PDB file of C-alpha atoms and ligand atoms in Angstrom:
ATOM      1  CA  MET B  13      14.964 -76.167 109.244  1.00  0.00           C
ATOM      2  CA  VAL B  14      13.395 -77.526 106.079  1.00  0.00           C
ATOM      3  CA  GLU B  15      14.895 -79.789 103.698  1.00  0.00           C
ATOM      4  CA  ASP B  16      14.516 -78.455 100.678  1.00  0.00           C
ATOM      5  CA  ASN B  17      16.539 -81.014  98.009  1.00  0.00           C
ATOM      6  CA  LEU B  18      14.830 -82.424  95.562  1.00  0.00           C
ATOM      7  CA  SER B  19      15.936 -86.070  93.443  1.00  0.00           C
ATOM      8  CA  SER B  20      14.143 -88.827  91.697  1.00  0.00           C
ATOM      9  CA  GLU B  21      14.849 -90.762  94.868  1.00  0.00           C
ATOM     10  CA  LEU B  22      13.169 -88.564  96.936  1.00  0.00           C
ATOM     11  CA  VAL B  23      10.120 -87.800  94.739  1.00  0.00           C
ATOM     12  CA  THR B  24       9.221 -92.276  94.199  1.00  0.00           C
ATOM     13  CA  LYS B  25      10.820 -93.376  97.825  1.00  0.00           C
ATOM     14  CA  GLY B  26       7.308 -94.907  99.625  1.00  0.00           C
ATOM     15  CA  LEU B  27       5.010 -92.672  96.904  1.00  0.00           C
ATOM     16  CA  SER B  28       1.402 -93.961  96.827  1.00  0.00           C
ATOM     17  CA  THR B  29       0.716 -93.325  92.909  1.00  0.00           C
ATOM     18  CA  ARG B  30      -0.162 -96.271  91.010  1.00  0.00           C
ATOM     19  CA  PHE B  31       1.519 -94.512  88.089  1.00  0.00           C
ATOM     20  CA  VAL B  32       1.954 -90.657  88.702  1.00  0.00           C
ATOM     21  CA  GLY B  33       5.374 -89.555  89.894  1.00  0.00           C
ATOM     22  CA  GLN B  34       5.926 -93.585  89.776  1.00  0.00           C
ATOM     23  CA  ARG B  35       9.265 -92.324  87.366  1.00  0.00           C
ATOM     24  CA  VAL B  36      10.933 -88.353  87.883  1.00  0.00           C
ATOM     25  CA  ILE B  37      13.016 -87.237  85.972  1.00  0.00           C
ATOM     26  CA  TYR B  38      15.357 -84.937  88.294  1.00  0.00           C
ATOM     27  CA  ARG B  39      17.609 -81.779  86.082  1.00  0.00           C
ATOM     28  CA  SER B  40      19.604 -79.534  88.630  1.00  0.00           C
ATOM     29  CA  GLN B  41      18.193 -76.640  85.196  1.00  0.00           C
ATOM     30  CA  LEU B  42      16.608 -76.793  82.200  1.00  0.00           C
ATOM     31  CA  THR B  43      15.529 -73.957  80.032  1.00  0.00           C
ATOM     32  CA  SER B  44      11.909 -75.103  80.218  1.00  0.00           C
ATOM     33  CA  THR B  45      10.032 -78.658  82.237  1.00  0.00           C
ATOM     34  CA  MET B  46       7.925 -78.377  79.451  1.00  0.00           C
ATOM     35  CA  LYS B  47      10.372 -79.236  76.647  1.00  0.00           C
ATOM     36  CA  LEU B  48      12.019 -81.559  78.005  1.00  0.00           C
ATOM     37  CA  ALA B  49       8.539 -83.543  79.077  1.00  0.00           C
ATOM     38  CA  ARG B  50       7.435 -82.907  74.834  1.00  0.00           C
ATOM     39  CA  GLU B  51      10.970 -84.490  73.932  1.00  0.00           C
ATOM     40  CA  GLN B  52      10.278 -87.744  76.706  1.00  0.00           C
ATOM     41  CA  ALA B  53       6.158 -88.024  75.531  1.00  0.00           C
ATOM     42  CA  ARG B  54       7.344 -88.301  71.921  1.00  0.00           C
ATOM     43  CA  GLN B  55       9.749 -90.954  72.979  1.00  0.00           C
ATOM     44  CA  GLY B  56       7.022 -92.916  74.685  1.00  0.00           C
ATOM     45  CA  VAL B  57       7.491 -92.272  77.979  1.00  0.00           C
ATOM     46  CA  ALA B  58       4.544 -94.075  80.480  1.00  0.00           C
ATOM     47  CA  GLU B  59       2.093 -91.901  81.448  1.00  0.00           C
ATOM     48  CA  GLY B  60       2.488 -90.712  85.079  1.00  0.00           C
ATOM     49  CA  THR B  61       6.353 -89.208  83.837  1.00  0.00           C
ATOM     50  CA  VAL B  62       7.549 -86.288  85.638  1.00  0.00           C
ATOM     51  CA  ILE B  63      10.145 -83.711  85.407  1.00  0.00           C
ATOM     52  CA  ILE B  64      11.116 -81.714  87.980  1.00  0.00           C
ATOM     53  CA  THR B  65      14.620 -79.065  87.836  1.00  0.00           C
ATOM     54  CA  ASP B  66      15.066 -76.921  90.515  1.00  0.00           C
ATOM     55  CA  LYS B  67      14.872 -73.654  88.712  1.00  0.00           C
ATOM     56  CA  GLN B  68      14.564 -72.980  84.677  1.00  0.00           C
ATOM     57  CA  THR B  69      16.449 -70.252  82.418  1.00  0.00           C
ATOM     58  CA  ALA B  70      13.167 -70.272  79.627  1.00  0.00           C
ATOM     59  CA  GLY B  71      10.060 -70.634  81.723  1.00  0.00           C
ATOM     60  CA  ARG B  72       7.419 -70.102  80.132  1.00  0.00           C
ATOM     61  CA  GLY B  73       3.566 -69.203  81.377  1.00  0.00           C
ATOM     62  CA  ARG B  74       0.040 -69.031  79.100  1.00  0.00           C
ATOM     63  CA  ILE B  75      -0.093 -66.818  76.403  1.00  0.00           C
ATOM     64  CA  ASN B  76       3.020 -66.690  75.188  1.00  0.00           C
ATOM     65  CA  ARG B  77       4.208 -65.537  78.694  1.00  0.00           C
ATOM     66  CA  VAL B  78       7.395 -65.517  80.752  1.00  0.00           C
ATOM     67  CA  TRP B  79       7.158 -67.294  84.059  1.00  0.00           C
ATOM     68  CA  LEU B  80       9.679 -66.822  86.685  1.00  0.00           C
ATOM     69  CA  SER B  81      11.233 -70.043  88.046  1.00  0.00           C
ATOM     70  CA  PRO B  82      14.123 -69.207  89.772  1.00  0.00           C
ATOM     71  CA  LYS B  83      15.822 -71.270  92.575  1.00  0.00           C
ATOM     72  CA  GLY B  84      12.401 -71.704  95.961  1.00  0.00           C
ATOM     73  CA  ASN B  85      10.178 -72.753  92.739  1.00  0.00           C
ATOM     74  CA  LEU B  86       8.572 -75.422  92.120  1.00  0.00           C
ATOM     75  CA  ALA B  87       8.911 -76.050  88.444  1.00  0.00           C
ATOM     76  CA  VAL B  88       7.413 -79.637  87.507  1.00  0.00           C
ATOM     77  CA  SER B  89       6.082 -81.266  83.926  1.00  0.00           C
ATOM     78  CA  ILE B  90       3.814 -83.868  84.406  1.00  0.00           C
ATOM     79  CA  ILE B  91       2.787 -86.681  81.289  1.00  0.00           C
ATOM     80  CA  LEU B  92      -0.369 -88.145  80.521  1.00  0.00           C
ATOM     81  CA  ARG B  93      -2.727 -90.174  77.742  1.00  0.00           C
ATOM     82  CA  PRO B  94      -6.010 -88.972  78.448  1.00  0.00           C
ATOM     83  CA  GLU B  95      -9.229 -89.366  76.139  1.00  0.00           C
ATOM     84  CA  LEU B  96     -10.258 -86.765  74.232  1.00  0.00           C
ATOM     85  CA  THR B  97     -13.175 -86.134  76.064  1.00  0.00           C
ATOM     86  CA  HIS B  98     -11.074 -85.134  79.664  1.00  0.00           C
ATOM     87  CA  LEU B  99      -8.799 -82.555  78.035  1.00  0.00           C
ATOM     88  CA  PRO B 100     -11.746 -79.901  79.069  1.00  0.00           C
ATOM     89  CA  SER B 101     -11.193 -81.032  83.294  1.00  0.00           C
ATOM     90  CA  LEU B 102      -7.659 -81.468  83.182  1.00  0.00           C
ATOM     91  CA  ILE B 103      -7.116 -77.284  84.009  1.00  0.00           C
ATOM     92  CA  MET B 104      -9.902 -78.267  86.578  1.00  0.00           C
ATOM     93  CA  LEU B 105      -7.956 -81.609  87.691  1.00  0.00           C
ATOM     94  CA  ALA B 106      -4.967 -79.186  88.167  1.00  0.00           C
ATOM     95  CA  SER B 107      -6.141 -76.330  89.123  1.00  0.00           C
ATOM     96  CA  LEU B 108      -8.255 -78.308  92.252  1.00  0.00           C
ATOM     97  CA  ALA B 109      -4.966 -80.866  92.819  1.00  0.00           C
ATOM     98  CA  VAL B 110      -2.786 -77.935  93.897  1.00  0.00           C
ATOM     99  CA  VAL B 111      -5.436 -75.678  95.865  1.00  0.00           C
ATOM    100  CA  HIS B 112      -5.264 -79.123  98.084  1.00  0.00           C
ATOM    101  CA  SER B 113      -1.256 -80.798  98.141  1.00  0.00           C
ATOM    102  CA  ILE B 114      -1.108 -75.929  98.787  1.00  0.00           C
ATOM    103  CA  ASN B 115      -3.659 -77.292 101.880  1.00  0.00           C
ATOM    104  CA  LYS B 116      -2.968 -80.078 102.614  1.00  0.00           C
ATOM    105  CA  VAL B 117       1.054 -79.149 103.740  1.00  0.00           C
ATOM    106  CA  THR B 118       0.966 -75.661 105.145  1.00  0.00           C
ATOM    107  CA  GLY B 119      -3.439 -74.771 105.507  1.00  0.00           C
ATOM    108  CA  LEU B 120      -3.879 -72.077 103.711  1.00  0.00           C
ATOM    109  CA  ASN B 121      -6.332 -71.670 101.828  1.00  0.00           C
ATOM    110  CA  PRO B 122      -5.463 -71.166  98.203  1.00  0.00           C
ATOM    111  CA  GLN B 123      -8.182 -70.105  95.420  1.00  0.00           C
ATOM    112  CA  ILE B 124      -8.333 -69.963  91.695  1.00  0.00           C
ATOM    113  CA  LYS B 125      -8.811 -67.083  89.175  1.00  0.00           C
ATOM    114  CA  TRP B 126     -10.408 -68.329  85.968  1.00  0.00           C
ATOM    115  CA  PRO B 127      -9.154 -70.899  84.382  1.00  0.00           C
ATOM    116  CA  ASN B 128      -6.500 -72.062  86.206  1.00  0.00           C
ATOM    117  CA  ASP B 129      -4.534 -69.456  88.237  1.00  0.00           C
ATOM    118  CA  VAL B 130      -4.568 -70.412  91.743  1.00  0.00           C
ATOM    119  CA  LEU B 131      -4.143 -67.215  94.488  1.00  0.00           C
ATOM    120  CA  ILE B 132      -3.510 -66.092  97.862  1.00  0.00           C
ATOM    121  CA  ASN B 133      -5.077 -63.656  99.553  1.00  0.00           C
ATOM    122  CA  ASP B 134      -5.171 -61.999  95.561  1.00  0.00           C
ATOM    123  CA  LYS B 135      -1.993 -63.166  94.870  1.00  0.00           C
ATOM    124  CA  LYS B 136      -1.037 -65.969  92.749  1.00  0.00           C
ATOM    125  CA  VAL B 137       1.106 -68.006  94.180  1.00  0.00           C
ATOM    126  CA  SER B 138       0.697 -70.889  91.073  1.00  0.00           C
ATOM    127  CA  GLY B 139       0.491 -70.394  87.483  1.00  0.00           C
ATOM    128  CA  ILE B 140      -0.648 -73.445  85.035  1.00  0.00           C
ATOM    129  CA  LEU B 141       0.212 -74.257  81.220  1.00  0.00           C
ATOM    130  CA  ILE B 142      -1.319 -77.073  79.471  1.00  0.00           C
ATOM    131  CA  GLU B 143      -0.218 -78.823  76.365  1.00  0.00           C
ATOM    132  CA  ASN B 144      -1.937 -81.160  74.498  1.00  0.00           C
ATOM    133  CA  ASP B 145      -0.910 -83.393  71.248  1.00  0.00           C
ATOM    134  CA  VAL B 146      -4.452 -84.273  69.521  1.00  0.00           C
ATOM    135  CA  LYS B 147      -4.068 -85.857  65.853  1.00  0.00           C
ATOM    136  CA  ALA B 148      -7.125 -87.232  64.399  1.00  0.00           C
ATOM    137  CA  ASN B 149      -8.969 -86.595  66.931  1.00  0.00           C
ATOM    138  CA  LYS B 150      -7.022 -88.988  69.453  1.00  0.00           C
ATOM    139  CA  VAL B 151      -4.550 -87.497  72.343  1.00  0.00           C
ATOM    140  CA  ASN B 152      -0.568 -88.519  72.305  1.00  0.00           C
ATOM    141  CA  HIS B 153      -0.357 -86.671  75.364  1.00  0.00           C
ATOM    142  CA  THR B 154      -0.942 -83.558  77.764  1.00  0.00           C
ATOM    143  CA  ILE B 155       1.647 -82.044  79.714  1.00  0.00           C
ATOM    144  CA  ILE B 156       0.975 -80.560  82.995  1.00  0.00           C
ATOM    145  CA  GLY B 157       3.093 -77.464  83.804  1.00  0.00           C
ATOM    146  CA  ILE B 158       2.766 -76.762  87.098  1.00  0.00           C
ATOM    147  CA  GLY B 159       5.112 -73.519  88.981  1.00  0.00           C
ATOM    148  CA  VAL B 160       4.760 -72.923  92.703  1.00  0.00           C
ATOM    149  CA  ASN B 161       6.511 -69.750  94.450  1.00  0.00           C
ATOM    150  CA  ILE B 162       7.338 -71.886  97.466  1.00  0.00           C
ATOM    151  CA  ASN B 163      10.466 -70.010  98.886  1.00  0.00           C
ATOM    152  CA  LEU B 164      11.292 -66.981  96.691  1.00  0.00           C
ATOM    153  CA  LYS B 165      10.360 -63.336  98.966  1.00  0.00           C
ATOM    154  CA  LEU B 166       9.193 -61.798  96.766  1.00  0.00           C
ATOM    155  CA  THR B 167      11.000 -58.259  97.486  1.00  0.00           C
ATOM    156  CA  ASP B 168      13.746 -59.997  95.760  1.00  0.00           C
ATOM    157  CA  PHE B 169      11.624 -59.415  92.523  1.00  0.00           C
ATOM    158  CA  PRO B 170      10.060 -56.245  92.683  1.00  0.00           C
ATOM    159  CA  GLU B 171       8.782 -56.921  88.707  1.00  0.00           C
ATOM    160  CA  ILE B 172       6.071 -59.072  89.959  1.00  0.00           C
ATOM    161  CA  GLN B 173       5.631 -58.496  93.933  1.00  0.00           C
ATOM    162  CA  ALA B 174       2.291 -56.631  93.058  1.00  0.00           C
ATOM    163  CA  ILE B 175       0.590 -59.433  91.756  1.00  0.00           C
ATOM    164  CA  ALA B 176       2.161 -62.390  93.260  1.00  0.00           C
ATOM    165  CA  THR B 177       3.288 -64.258  96.671  1.00  0.00           C
ATOM    166  CA  SER B 178       4.842 -67.755  98.093  1.00  0.00           C
ATOM    167  CA  LEU B 179       4.081 -69.977 100.490  1.00  0.00           C
ATOM    168  CA  SER B 180       7.174 -69.447 102.168  1.00  0.00           C
ATOM    169  CA  ASP B 181       5.970 -64.933 103.023  1.00  0.00           C
ATOM    170  CA  GLU B 182       2.631 -65.800 103.644  1.00  0.00           C
ATOM    171  CA  LEU B 183       4.208 -68.190 106.421  1.00  0.00           C
ATOM    172  CA  GLY B 184       6.317 -66.365 107.354  1.00  0.00           C
ATOM    173  CA  LYS B 185       8.656 -69.777 107.556  1.00  0.00           C
ATOM    174  CA  LYS B 186      10.201 -71.759 104.569  1.00  0.00           C
ATOM    175  CA  VAL B 187       7.719 -74.660 103.513  1.00  0.00           C
ATOM    176  CA  SER B 188       9.237 -78.039 101.930  1.00  0.00           C
ATOM    177  CA  ARG B 189       9.319 -78.569  98.254  1.00  0.00           C
ATOM    178  CA  LEU B 190       9.396 -81.909  97.921  1.00  0.00           C
ATOM    179  CA  SER B 191       5.899 -82.411 100.856  1.00  0.00           C
ATOM    180  CA  VAL B 192       3.841 -80.005  97.990  1.00  0.00           C
ATOM    181  CA  LEU B 193       5.159 -81.416  94.947  1.00  0.00           C
ATOM    182  CA  ARG B 194       4.273 -85.751  96.338  1.00  0.00           C
ATOM    183  CA  SER B 195       0.637 -84.494  97.741  1.00  0.00           C
ATOM    184  CA  LEU B 196       0.063 -82.834  94.523  1.00  0.00           C
ATOM    185  CA  LEU B 197       1.186 -85.660  92.248  1.00  0.00           C
ATOM    186  CA  ALA B 198      -0.811 -87.777  94.665  1.00  0.00           C
ATOM    187  CA  GLU B 199      -3.205 -85.520  93.866  1.00  0.00           C
ATOM    188  CA  ILE B 200      -3.280 -85.152  90.562  1.00  0.00           C
ATOM    189  CA  GLU B 201      -3.601 -88.931  90.533  1.00  0.00           C
ATOM    190  CA  ARG B 202      -6.923 -89.249  92.286  1.00  0.00           C
ATOM    191  CA  LEU B 203      -7.785 -86.437  90.396  1.00  0.00           C
ATOM    192  CA  TYR B 204      -8.029 -88.265  87.266  1.00  0.00           C
ATOM    193  CA  LEU B 205      -8.834 -91.691  88.103  1.00  0.00           C
ATOM    194  CA  VAL B 206     -11.987 -90.031  89.681  1.00  0.00           C
ATOM    195  CA  LEU B 207     -12.599 -88.600  85.949  1.00  0.00           C
ATOM    196  CA  THR B 208     -11.107 -91.839  84.456  1.00  0.00           C
ATOM    197  CA  GLY B 209     -13.483 -93.261  86.713  1.00  0.00           C
ATOM    198  CA  GLY B 210     -16.878 -91.483  85.291  1.00  0.00           C
ATOM    199  CA  GLY B 211     -16.745 -89.217  88.115  1.00  0.00           C
ATOM    200  CA  CYS B 212     -16.602 -85.258  88.152  1.00  0.00           C
ATOM    201  CA  ILE B 213     -14.891 -82.191  89.663  1.00  0.00           C
ATOM    202  CA  TYR B 214     -16.519 -79.547  87.916  1.00  0.00           C
ATOM    203  CA  GLU B 215     -18.226 -78.208  90.911  1.00  0.00           C
ATOM    204  CA  GLU B 216     -15.542 -79.043  92.774  1.00  0.00           C
ATOM    205  CA  TRP B 217     -13.619 -76.312  90.773  1.00  0.00           C
ATOM    206  CA  ARG B 218     -16.496 -74.217  90.124  1.00  0.00           C
ATOM    207  CA  ASP B 219     -16.982 -73.739  93.799  1.00  0.00           C
ATOM    208  CA  ASN B 220     -13.651 -72.673  94.323  1.00  0.00           C
ATOM    209  CA  MET B 221     -13.657 -70.082  91.411  1.00  0.00           C
ATOM    210  CA  LEU B 222     -12.563 -66.323  93.240  1.00  0.00           C
ATOM    211  CA  THR B 223     -13.539 -64.876  90.036  1.00  0.00           C
ATOM    212  CA  LEU B 224     -17.651 -65.707  89.825  1.00  0.00           C
ATOM    213  CA  GLY B 225     -19.931 -62.937  90.984  1.00  0.00           C
ATOM    214  CA  LYS B 226     -16.884 -60.042  90.396  1.00  0.00           C
ATOM    215  CA  LYS B 227     -16.884 -56.892  87.608  1.00  0.00           C
ATOM    216  CA  VAL B 228     -14.144 -58.306  85.500  1.00  0.00           C
ATOM    217  CA  ARG B 229     -11.694 -56.927  82.457  1.00  0.00           C
ATOM    218  CA  VAL B 230     -10.808 -60.258  80.386  1.00  0.00           C
ATOM    219  CA  GLU B 231      -8.452 -59.725  77.782  1.00  0.00           C
ATOM    220  CA  THR B 232      -9.320 -62.725  75.022  1.00  0.00           C
ATOM    221  CA  GLY B 233      -6.902 -62.632  71.925  1.00  0.00           C
ATOM    222  CA  ASP B 234      -7.011 -59.056  70.523  1.00  0.00           C
ATOM    223  CA  SER B 235      -9.846 -57.819  72.614  1.00  0.00           C
ATOM    224  CA  ILE B 236     -10.267 -56.659  76.181  1.00  0.00           C
ATOM    225  CA  LEU B 237     -14.365 -57.220  77.341  1.00  0.00           C
ATOM    226  CA  GLU B 238     -16.352 -55.997  80.625  1.00  0.00           C
ATOM    227  CA  GLY B 239     -19.120 -57.823  82.632  1.00  0.00           C
ATOM    228  CA  VAL B 240     -20.053 -59.399  85.822  1.00  0.00           C
ATOM    229  CA  ALA B 241     -18.210 -62.840  85.746  1.00  0.00           C
ATOM    230  CA  GLU B 242     -21.191 -65.412  85.535  1.00  0.00           C
ATOM    231  CA  SER B 243     -20.855 -68.895  84.965  1.00  0.00           C
ATOM    232  CA  VAL B 244     -17.851 -71.233  84.320  1.00  0.00           C
ATOM    233  CA  ASP B 245     -19.436 -73.994  82.375  1.00  0.00           C
ATOM    234  CA  ARG B 246     -18.547 -77.827  82.424  1.00  0.00           C
ATOM    235  CA  ASP B 247     -15.916 -77.030  79.021  1.00  0.00           C
ATOM    236  CA  GLY B 248     -14.187 -75.352  81.096  1.00  0.00           C
ATOM    237  CA  SER B 249     -14.866 -71.801  79.021  1.00  0.00           C
ATOM    238  CA  LEU B 250     -15.911 -68.643  81.639  1.00  0.00           C
ATOM    239  CA  CYS B 251     -19.347 -66.743  80.658  1.00  0.00           C
ATOM    240  CA  LEU B 252     -19.114 -63.808  81.096  1.00  0.00           C
ATOM    241  CA  ARG B 253     -22.664 -61.002  81.308  1.00  0.00           C
ATOM    242  CA  GLY B 254     -20.992 -57.516  79.022  1.00  0.00           C
ATOM    243  CA  VAL B 255     -22.878 -54.536  80.348  1.00  0.00           C
ATOM    244  CA  ASP B 256     -25.289 -54.873  76.736  1.00  0.00           C
ATOM    245  CA  GLY B 257     -26.703 -57.611  78.835  1.00  0.00           C
ATOM    246  CA  GLY B 258     -25.773 -60.171  76.361  1.00  0.00           C
ATOM    247  CA  LEU B 259     -23.893 -63.793  77.690  1.00  0.00           C
ATOM    248  CA  ILE B 260     -20.751 -64.215  76.149  1.00  0.00           C
ATOM    249  CA  LYS B 261     -18.446 -67.411  76.636  1.00  0.00           C
ATOM    250  CA  ILE B 262     -15.270 -66.642  77.049  1.00  0.00           C
ATOM    251  CA  VAL B 263     -12.971 -69.713  76.298  1.00  0.00           C
ATOM    252  CA  VAL B 264      -9.056 -68.841  76.623  1.00  0.00           C
ATOM    253  CA  GLY B 265      -8.620 -65.807  78.499  1.00  0.00           C
ATOM    254  CA  ASP B 266      -7.124 -63.859  81.392  1.00  0.00           C
ATOM    255  CA  VAL B 267      -9.308 -62.162  84.000  1.00  0.00           C
ATOM    256  CA  THR B 268      -8.425 -58.678  85.756  1.00  0.00           C
ATOM    257  CA  ARG B 269     -10.754 -57.593  88.245  1.00  0.00           C
ATOM    258  CA  THR B 270     -11.752 -54.436  87.529  1.00  0.00           C
ATOM    259  CA  THR B 271     -14.134 -53.838  91.686  1.00  0.00           C
ATOM    260  CA  GLN B 272     -14.483 -56.357  94.269  1.00  0.00           C
TER     261      GLN B 272
HETATM  262  C1  BTN H  28       0.724 -69.264  83.972  1.00  0.00           C
HETATM  263  O1  BTN H  28       0.533 -68.751  84.548  1.00  0.00           O
HETATM  264  O2  BTN H  28       0.782 -68.288  82.645  1.00  0.00           O
HETATM  265  C2  BTN H  28       1.228 -70.948  83.726  1.00  0.00           C
HETATM  266  C3  BTN H  28       2.635 -70.216  83.990  1.00  0.00           C
HETATM  267  C4  BTN H  28       2.863 -72.040  84.183  1.00  0.00           C
HETATM  268  C5  BTN H  28       4.466 -72.066  84.155  1.00  0.00           C
HETATM  269  C6  BTN H  28       5.364 -73.935  84.558  1.00  0.00           C
HETATM  270  S1  BTN H  28       6.498 -74.201  85.328  1.00  0.00           S
HETATM  271  C7  BTN H  28       6.913 -75.431  85.201  1.00  0.00           C
HETATM  272  C8  BTN H  28       6.189 -76.027  83.069  1.00  0.00           C
HETATM  273  N1  BTN H  28       7.567 -75.577  83.084  1.00  0.00           N
HETATM  274  C9  BTN H  28       6.864 -74.108  81.959  1.00  0.00           C
HETATM  275  O3  BTN H  28       8.256 -74.132  81.773  1.00  0.00           O
HETATM  276  N2  BTN H  28       6.062 -73.575  82.678  1.00  0.00           N
HETATM  277  C10 BTN H  28       5.146 -74.818  83.707  1.00  0.00           C
END
């Protein structure tokens, strides 16, 4: 049987990172890990501090959406203090870290839907929310919030069943949330050190992008744009070839595929 308990000690014990996950705050329930992470970040906690919980009562998604976060889900927020120039790369870092850790622990091969949803067999298994606190061109802190559907039975959640999946539904067996989390923290630190050491993770993010070459509809602000997702830029934006042939650069939005 898969042991599915989380605690600060279980996460940190023997974790081979320098700073990500070396301090972990665990609560059995929270409104949102983002809220506690923000409070902790403002109090000046060390870079790499992690907040985890078994259940969120008010989990939040991108573009002010609700994120369903019952027990079985992994909900985690990581506090970083990057340079301003690294901010665009953090969506790449977070989604690649999720892809790698799921692959390492389960052997499954997730892909990225622009900008940073992680899908398996075209269904969402993980969502990422990044909050930056920047003043006068200086980053006070960044919080990377990650939700992974690990041991959820999607038939229990008919409202998202058509668009979401979980690792246990994909594999037909339970998966250790602790293993996914520890692997995720190690991957986040590894990729972060690549970035801060002057390396680049853009090509790898682009190469794992499911969206490219597909006909898509993009909801961005109040408008809906249609076209072919032609490429992604180093700053994280999506380049859409519109129906009139023009190239549109999209910084924030939500993509749905219109055809294979
Ligand atoms: C999305 O796909 O819209 C992003 C979902 C992000 C969910 C995670 S779960 C941990 C952290 N706490 C939250 O309230 N949201 C993020």
